[in-house]
Coordinates of C-alpha atoms in Angstrom, one line a residue:
Chain A
X30 CA 0.0 0.0 0.0
X31 CA 1.4 3.3 -1.1
X32 CA 0.0 6.8 -0.6
X33 CA 0.9 9.6 -3.0
X34 CA -0.5 12.9 -4.2
X35 CA -3.6 12.9 -6.4
X36 CA -3.0 13.4 -10.1
X37 CA -5.6 14.4 -12.7
X38 CA -5.4 10.9 -14.3
X39 CA -6.6 9.4 -11.0
X40 CA -10.0 11.1 -11.2
X41 CA -12.0 8.3 -12.8
X42 CA -10.9 5.9 -10.1
X43 CA -11.4 8.4 -7.3
X44 CA -14.8 9.4 -8.6
X45 CA -15.9 5.7 -8.7
X46 CA -14.9 5.4 -5.0
X47 CA -16.5 8.6 -4.0
X48 CA -19.7 7.9 -5.9
X49 CA -20.1 4.4 -4.4
X50 CA -19.3 5.6 -0.8
X51 CA -21.7 8.5 -1.1
X52 CA -24.5 6.5 -2.7
X53 CA -24.3 3.9 0.0
X54 CA -25.2 6.6 2.6
X55 CA -23.6 4.6 5.3
X56 CA -20.7 6.8 6.3
X57 CA -20.6 10.3 4.8
X58 CA -22.9 13.3 5.3
X59 CA -22.8 14.1 1.6
X60 CA -25.7 14.4 -0.8
X61 CA -26.2 10.9 -2.3
X62 CA -27.2 12.6 -5.6
X63 CA -23.9 14.5 -5.7
X64 CA -22.8 15.0 -9.4
X65 CA -19.4 14.2 -10.6
X66 CA -18.6 18.0 -10.8
X67 CA -19.8 18.5 -7.2
X68 CA -17.7 15.5 -6.1
X69 CA -14.6 17.0 -7.7
X70 CA -15.2 20.4 -6.1
X71 CA -15.7 18.8 -2.7
X72 CA -12.9 16.1 -2.8
X73 CA -10.1 17.7 -4.8
X74 CA -8.4 20.2 -2.4
X75 CA -6.4 23.2 -3.4
X76 CA -3.5 24.5 -1.3
X77 CA -3.3 24.7 1.7
X78 CA -5.3 21.4 1.5
X79 CA -4.2 18.2 -0.3
X80 CA -5.8 15.2 -1.9
X81 CA -4.0 11.9 -2.1
X82 CA -4.6 8.3 -3.2
X83 CA -3.7 4.9 -1.8
X84 CA -2.5 2.5 -4.4
X85 CA -2.0 -1.3 -4.6
X86 CA 0.3 -1.8 -7.7
X87 CA -1.3 0.4 -10.3
X88 CA -4.7 0.4 -8.8
X89 CA -6.2 3.3 -6.8
X90 CA -7.9 1.6 -3.9
X91 CA -8.5 4.6 -1.6
X92 CA -8.4 8.4 -1.3
X93 CA -8.1 11.1 1.3
X94 CA -8.4 14.8 1.5
X95 CA -7.0 17.0 4.2
X96 CA -6.7 20.7 5.1
X97 CA -7.7 23.3 7.6
X98 CA -11.0 22.4 9.4
X99 CA -12.2 25.9 9.6
X100 CA -11.2 29.4 8.5
X101 CA -9.7 32.4 10.2
X102 CA -9.4 31.8 14.0
X103 CA -10.0 28.1 13.5
X104 CA -7.5 27.4 10.7
X105 CA -4.8 26.0 13.0
X106 CA -6.7 22.8 13.4
X107 CA -6.7 20.3 10.5
X108 CA -9.3 17.9 9.3
X109 CA -9.3 14.9 6.8
X110 CA -11.7 12.5 5.1
X111 CA -11.0 9.0 3.9
X112 CA -12.7 6.7 1.4
X113 CA -11.7 3.1 0.5
X114 CA -13.1 1.0 -2.4
X115 CA -15.6 -1.6 -1.0
X116 CA -13.6 -4.5 -2.4
X117 CA -10.3 -3.2 -1.0
X118 CA -11.3 -2.8 2.6
X119 CA -9.5 -4.5 5.5
X120 CA -6.1 -4.4 3.8
X121 CA -4.7 -1.3 5.5
X122 CA -5.6 1.4 3.0
X123 CA -7.6 3.4 5.6
X124 CA -4.7 3.1 8.1
X125 CA -2.1 4.2 5.5
X126 CA -4.2 7.2 4.5
X127 CA -4.9 8.3 8.0
X128 CA -1.3 8.0 9.0
X129 CA -0.3 10.0 6.0
X130 CA -2.8 12.7 6.9
X131 CA -1.6 13.0 10.5
X132 CA 2.0 13.2 9.4
X133 CA 1.1 15.8 6.8
X134 CA -0.8 17.9 9.3
X135 CA 1.9 17.6 11.9
X136 CA 4.6 18.6 9.4
X137 CA 2.4 21.6 8.4
X138 CA 2.3 23.0 11.9
X139 CA -1.3 22.3 12.6
X140 CA -2.2 22.0 16.3
X141 CA -4.4 18.9 15.9
X142 CA -6.8 17.0 13.6
X143 CA -10.6 17.0 14.0
X144 CA -13.2 14.8 12.5
X145 CA -16.5 16.5 12.6
X146 CA -19.0 13.8 11.8
X147 CA -18.0 10.1 12.2
X148 CA -21.0 7.8 12.2
X149 CA -20.9 5.7 15.4
X150 CA -22.1 2.7 13.4
X151 CA -18.9 2.9 11.3
X152 CA -17.0 0.8 13.8
X153 CA -13.9 0.1 11.6
X154 CA -13.4 3.9 11.1
X155 CA -14.0 4.7 14.8
X156 CA -11.6 2.0 16.0
X157 CA -9.0 2.9 13.4
X158 CA -9.0 6.5 14.5
X159 CA -8.8 5.5 18.2
X160 CA -5.9 3.2 17.5
X161 CA -4.1 6.3 16.0
X162 CA -4.8 8.3 19.1
X163 CA -8.1 10.1 18.4
X164 CA -10.5 10.6 21.2
X165 CA -14.3 11.0 21.0
X166 CA -15.0 14.5 22.4
X167 CA -18.8 14.3 22.0
X168 CA -21.5 12.5 20.1
X169 CA -24.6 14.2 18.5
X170 CA -27.4 11.7 19.2
X171 CA -29.3 10.3 16.3
X172 CA -27.7 12.8 13.9
X173 CA -26.9 10.3 11.1
X174 CA -29.7 8.5 9.2
X175 CA -28.2 5.1 8.4
X176 CA -30.2 3.3 5.7
X177 CA -30.3 0.0 7.6
X178 CA -29.8 1.0 11.3
X179 CA -31.9 4.1 11.5
X180 CA -30.6 7.2 13.3
X181 CA -27.3 6.7 14.9
X182 CA -24.9 9.2 16.6
X183 CA -22.3 11.3 15.0
X184 CA -19.0 11.5 16.8
X185 CA -16.8 14.5 17.1
X186 CA -13.2 13.1 17.2
X187 CA -10.0 14.9 17.9
X188 CA -6.2 14.2 18.1
X189 CA -4.2 17.0 19.6
X190 CA -0.6 17.0 18.3
Chain B
X9 CA -37.3 43.7 18.5
X10 CA -38.8 42.1 15.4
X11 CA -37.4 39.3 13.3
X12 CA -38.3 39.0 9.6
X13 CA -37.1 37.4 6.4
X14 CA -34.0 39.0 4.8
X15 CA -34.8 41.3 1.8
X16 CA -32.3 42.4 -0.9
X17 CA -32.5 46.0 0.4
X18 CA -31.2 44.8 3.8
X19 CA -27.8 43.8 2.4
X20 CA -25.8 46.9 3.1
X21 CA -26.8 46.8 6.8
X22 CA -26.2 43.0 7.0
X23 CA -22.9 43.2 5.3
X24 CA -21.8 45.9 7.8
X25 CA -22.6 43.6 10.7
X26 CA -21.0 40.6 9.1
X27 CA -17.9 42.5 8.1
X28 CA -17.4 43.9 11.6
X29 CA -18.0 40.6 13.4
X30 CA -15.7 38.7 11.1
X31 CA -12.9 41.2 11.2
X32 CA -13.0 41.2 15.0
X33 CA -12.1 37.5 14.9
X34 CA -13.6 37.0 18.4
X35 CA -16.5 34.7 17.6
X36 CA -16.7 33.3 14.1
X37 CA -14.4 30.8 12.3
X38 CA -14.6 32.8 9.1
X39 CA -11.8 34.3 7.1
X40 CA -11.3 37.8 8.4
X41 CA -10.4 39.0 4.8
X42 CA -13.7 37.7 3.5
X43 CA -14.9 39.8 0.6
X44 CA -18.4 41.2 0.3
X45 CA -19.3 38.6 -2.3
X46 CA -17.9 35.8 -0.2
X47 CA -20.0 37.1 2.7
X48 CA -23.1 37.2 0.6
X49 CA -22.5 33.6 -0.6
X50 CA -21.9 32.4 3.0
X51 CA -24.6 34.3 4.8
X52 CA -27.6 34.5 2.4
X53 CA -29.2 31.1 2.4
X54 CA -31.3 29.6 -0.4
X55 CA -34.1 27.1 0.4
X56 CA -34.2 24.9 2.3
X57 CA -32.2 27.4 4.4
X58 CA -33.4 30.9 5.4
X59 CA -31.7 34.2 6.3
X60 CA -33.5 36.7 8.6
X61 CA -32.8 40.1 10.2
X62 CA -33.7 41.5 13.6
X63 CA -35.0 45.1 13.5
X64 CA -35.5 47.9 16.0
X65 CA -37.8 50.3 14.2
X66 CA -36.3 50.7 10.7
X67 CA -32.8 49.7 11.7
X68 CA -31.4 46.2 11.1
X69 CA -29.5 45.4 14.3
X70 CA -28.8 41.7 13.8
X71 CA -29.1 38.8 11.4
X72 CA -29.3 35.0 11.4
X73 CA -29.0 32.2 8.9
X74 CA -30.4 28.7 9.4
X75 CA -30.7 25.4 7.5
X76 CA -29.6 21.8 7.4
X77 CA -26.3 21.3 9.3
X78 CA -25.1 18.6 6.9
X79 CA -26.2 16.9 3.7
X80 CA -27.7 13.5 2.9
X81 CA -27.9 11.3 6.0
X82 CA -27.2 14.3 8.2
X83 CA -29.8 16.7 6.8
X84 CA -32.4 16.1 9.4
X85 CA -30.4 18.2 11.9
X86 CA -30.5 21.9 11.6
X87 CA -27.9 24.6 12.4
X88 CA -28.0 28.4 12.7
X89 CA -25.6 31.3 13.1
X90 CA -26.3 34.7 14.6
X91 CA -24.7 38.1 14.4
X92 CA -25.6 41.3 16.2
X93 CA -24.2 44.8 15.6
X94 CA -21.8 45.8 18.4
X95 CA -23.7 48.8 19.4
X96 CA -27.0 46.9 19.7
X97 CA -25.9 44.0 21.9
X98 CA -27.6 43.3 25.2
X99 CA -31.0 44.3 24.1
X100 CA -32.4 40.9 23.1
X101 CA -31.6 40.7 19.4
X102 CA -29.6 37.5 19.9
X103 CA -32.3 35.9 21.9
X104 CA -35.0 36.9 19.4
X105 CA -33.0 35.5 16.5
X106 CA -32.2 32.3 18.3
X107 CA -35.8 31.7 19.3
X108 CA -36.9 32.4 15.7
X109 CA -34.4 29.9 14.4
X110 CA -35.5 27.2 16.9
X111 CA -39.1 27.7 16.0
X112 CA -38.4 27.7 12.3
X113 CA -36.4 24.4 12.6
X114 CA -39.0 22.7 14.7
X115 CA -41.8 23.8 12.3
X116 CA -39.7 22.4 9.5
X117 CA -39.5 19.0 11.0
X118 CA -35.8 19.0 11.9
X119 CA -34.8 16.6 14.7
X120 CA -32.6 19.2 16.5
X121 CA -30.3 22.1 16.1
X122 CA -26.5 21.9 16.3
X123 CA -23.9 24.6 16.7
X124 CA -20.6 23.3 15.5
X125 CA -18.1 25.9 16.7
X126 CA -19.0 28.2 19.6
X127 CA -16.0 29.9 21.1
X128 CA -16.0 29.2 24.8
X129 CA -14.9 32.7 25.4
X130 CA -18.1 34.0 23.9
X131 CA -19.9 33.7 27.2
X132 CA -23.0 35.8 26.2
X133 CA -23.6 33.3 23.3
X134 CA -22.9 30.2 25.3
X135 CA -25.2 31.3 28.1
X136 CA -28.0 32.4 25.7
X137 CA -27.9 29.0 24.0
X138 CA -28.0 27.2 27.4
X139 CA -30.9 29.3 28.5
X140 CA -32.8 28.2 25.4
X141 CA -32.0 24.5 26.1
X142 CA -28.8 23.8 24.3
X143 CA -26.2 21.5 25.9
X144 CA -22.5 21.4 25.4
X145 CA -21.8 17.9 23.9
X146 CA -18.0 18.4 23.7
X147 CA -15.3 21.0 23.4
X148 CA -12.3 21.0 21.1
X149 CA -9.5 22.3 23.2
X150 CA -7.6 25.3 22.0
X151 CA -9.3 25.2 18.6
X152 CA -10.2 29.0 18.4
X153 CA -7.4 31.6 18.2
X154 CA -8.9 34.6 20.0
X155 CA -7.0 37.8 19.3
X156 CA -6.7 38.8 23.0
X157 CA -7.2 35.5 24.9
X158 CA -5.1 33.2 22.8
X159 CA -6.3 29.7 22.0
X160 CA -9.6 28.8 23.6
X161 CA -12.0 25.9 23.2
X162 CA -14.7 25.5 20.6
X163 CA -18.0 24.0 21.9
X164 CA -20.2 21.6 20.0
X165 CA -23.7 22.5 21.3
X166 CA -27.0 20.7 20.6
X167 CA -30.7 21.0 21.3
X168 CA -32.7 17.9 20.4
X169 CA -36.3 18.8 19.7

């Protein structure tokens, strides 16, 4: 598993991952009808943010974006988002992407990394973030409408550097 | 104090409030260099959101925007933001705007209202929200760079309807 900066030629593979993850409505608070152009605008970061991909051989199996969580007086805290292709999960892409994002944000002088809305039903993600040092600072009850589980909580997670 | 829907003719007064609040950098995680066009794009909501003003006589003394906090599986929770002109504070505009937003969101069928980033140093706002039933669900430590106080926490606040 390698992680490298996104290139324009990666877009078809990245869009396929984003489209499938967003349509599943199981993890992201994005509009499931999001168009390809909307997805590009949301997912492909410009400086000071960054978008990367995880690759197995030549195949793009996951992607992450990272940057400041808020503007102005909140811009010293970073955030990041991660997506892995359904048929590539459980092989370390999420961990590699998250480690990359943390290293990138530390190196960039951010004070910490915040995840604003982690569905509590997304146990693999919650446990991965906890293994890497994130803590749950709070949970908004019933704030995520999971298609199978109904309304579950959304965690605010944070790692202070 | 009255609260009514924003009209195009209100913009100069609303922009003056937004500009001053954002430049002060004491309460909002917005870019302090935000242009007038950026401010309009951020502050003037389209349906399903709404932007309103608080008036004293003919004068616009405050403004609020409200709408879904997130998209897709998170769109049943609302959010809102409030700004009051510096020389009109302490006369109930914030309370009137917040009550209006809560009533609007309840009537619209939202499950609750979430404030994502309330600077803990903004005691009047924190106390106002608590009086209206909001709870602090978590606080991101040192996530807000206050110009005089240094880095203070950002509260996640929530009112479930």
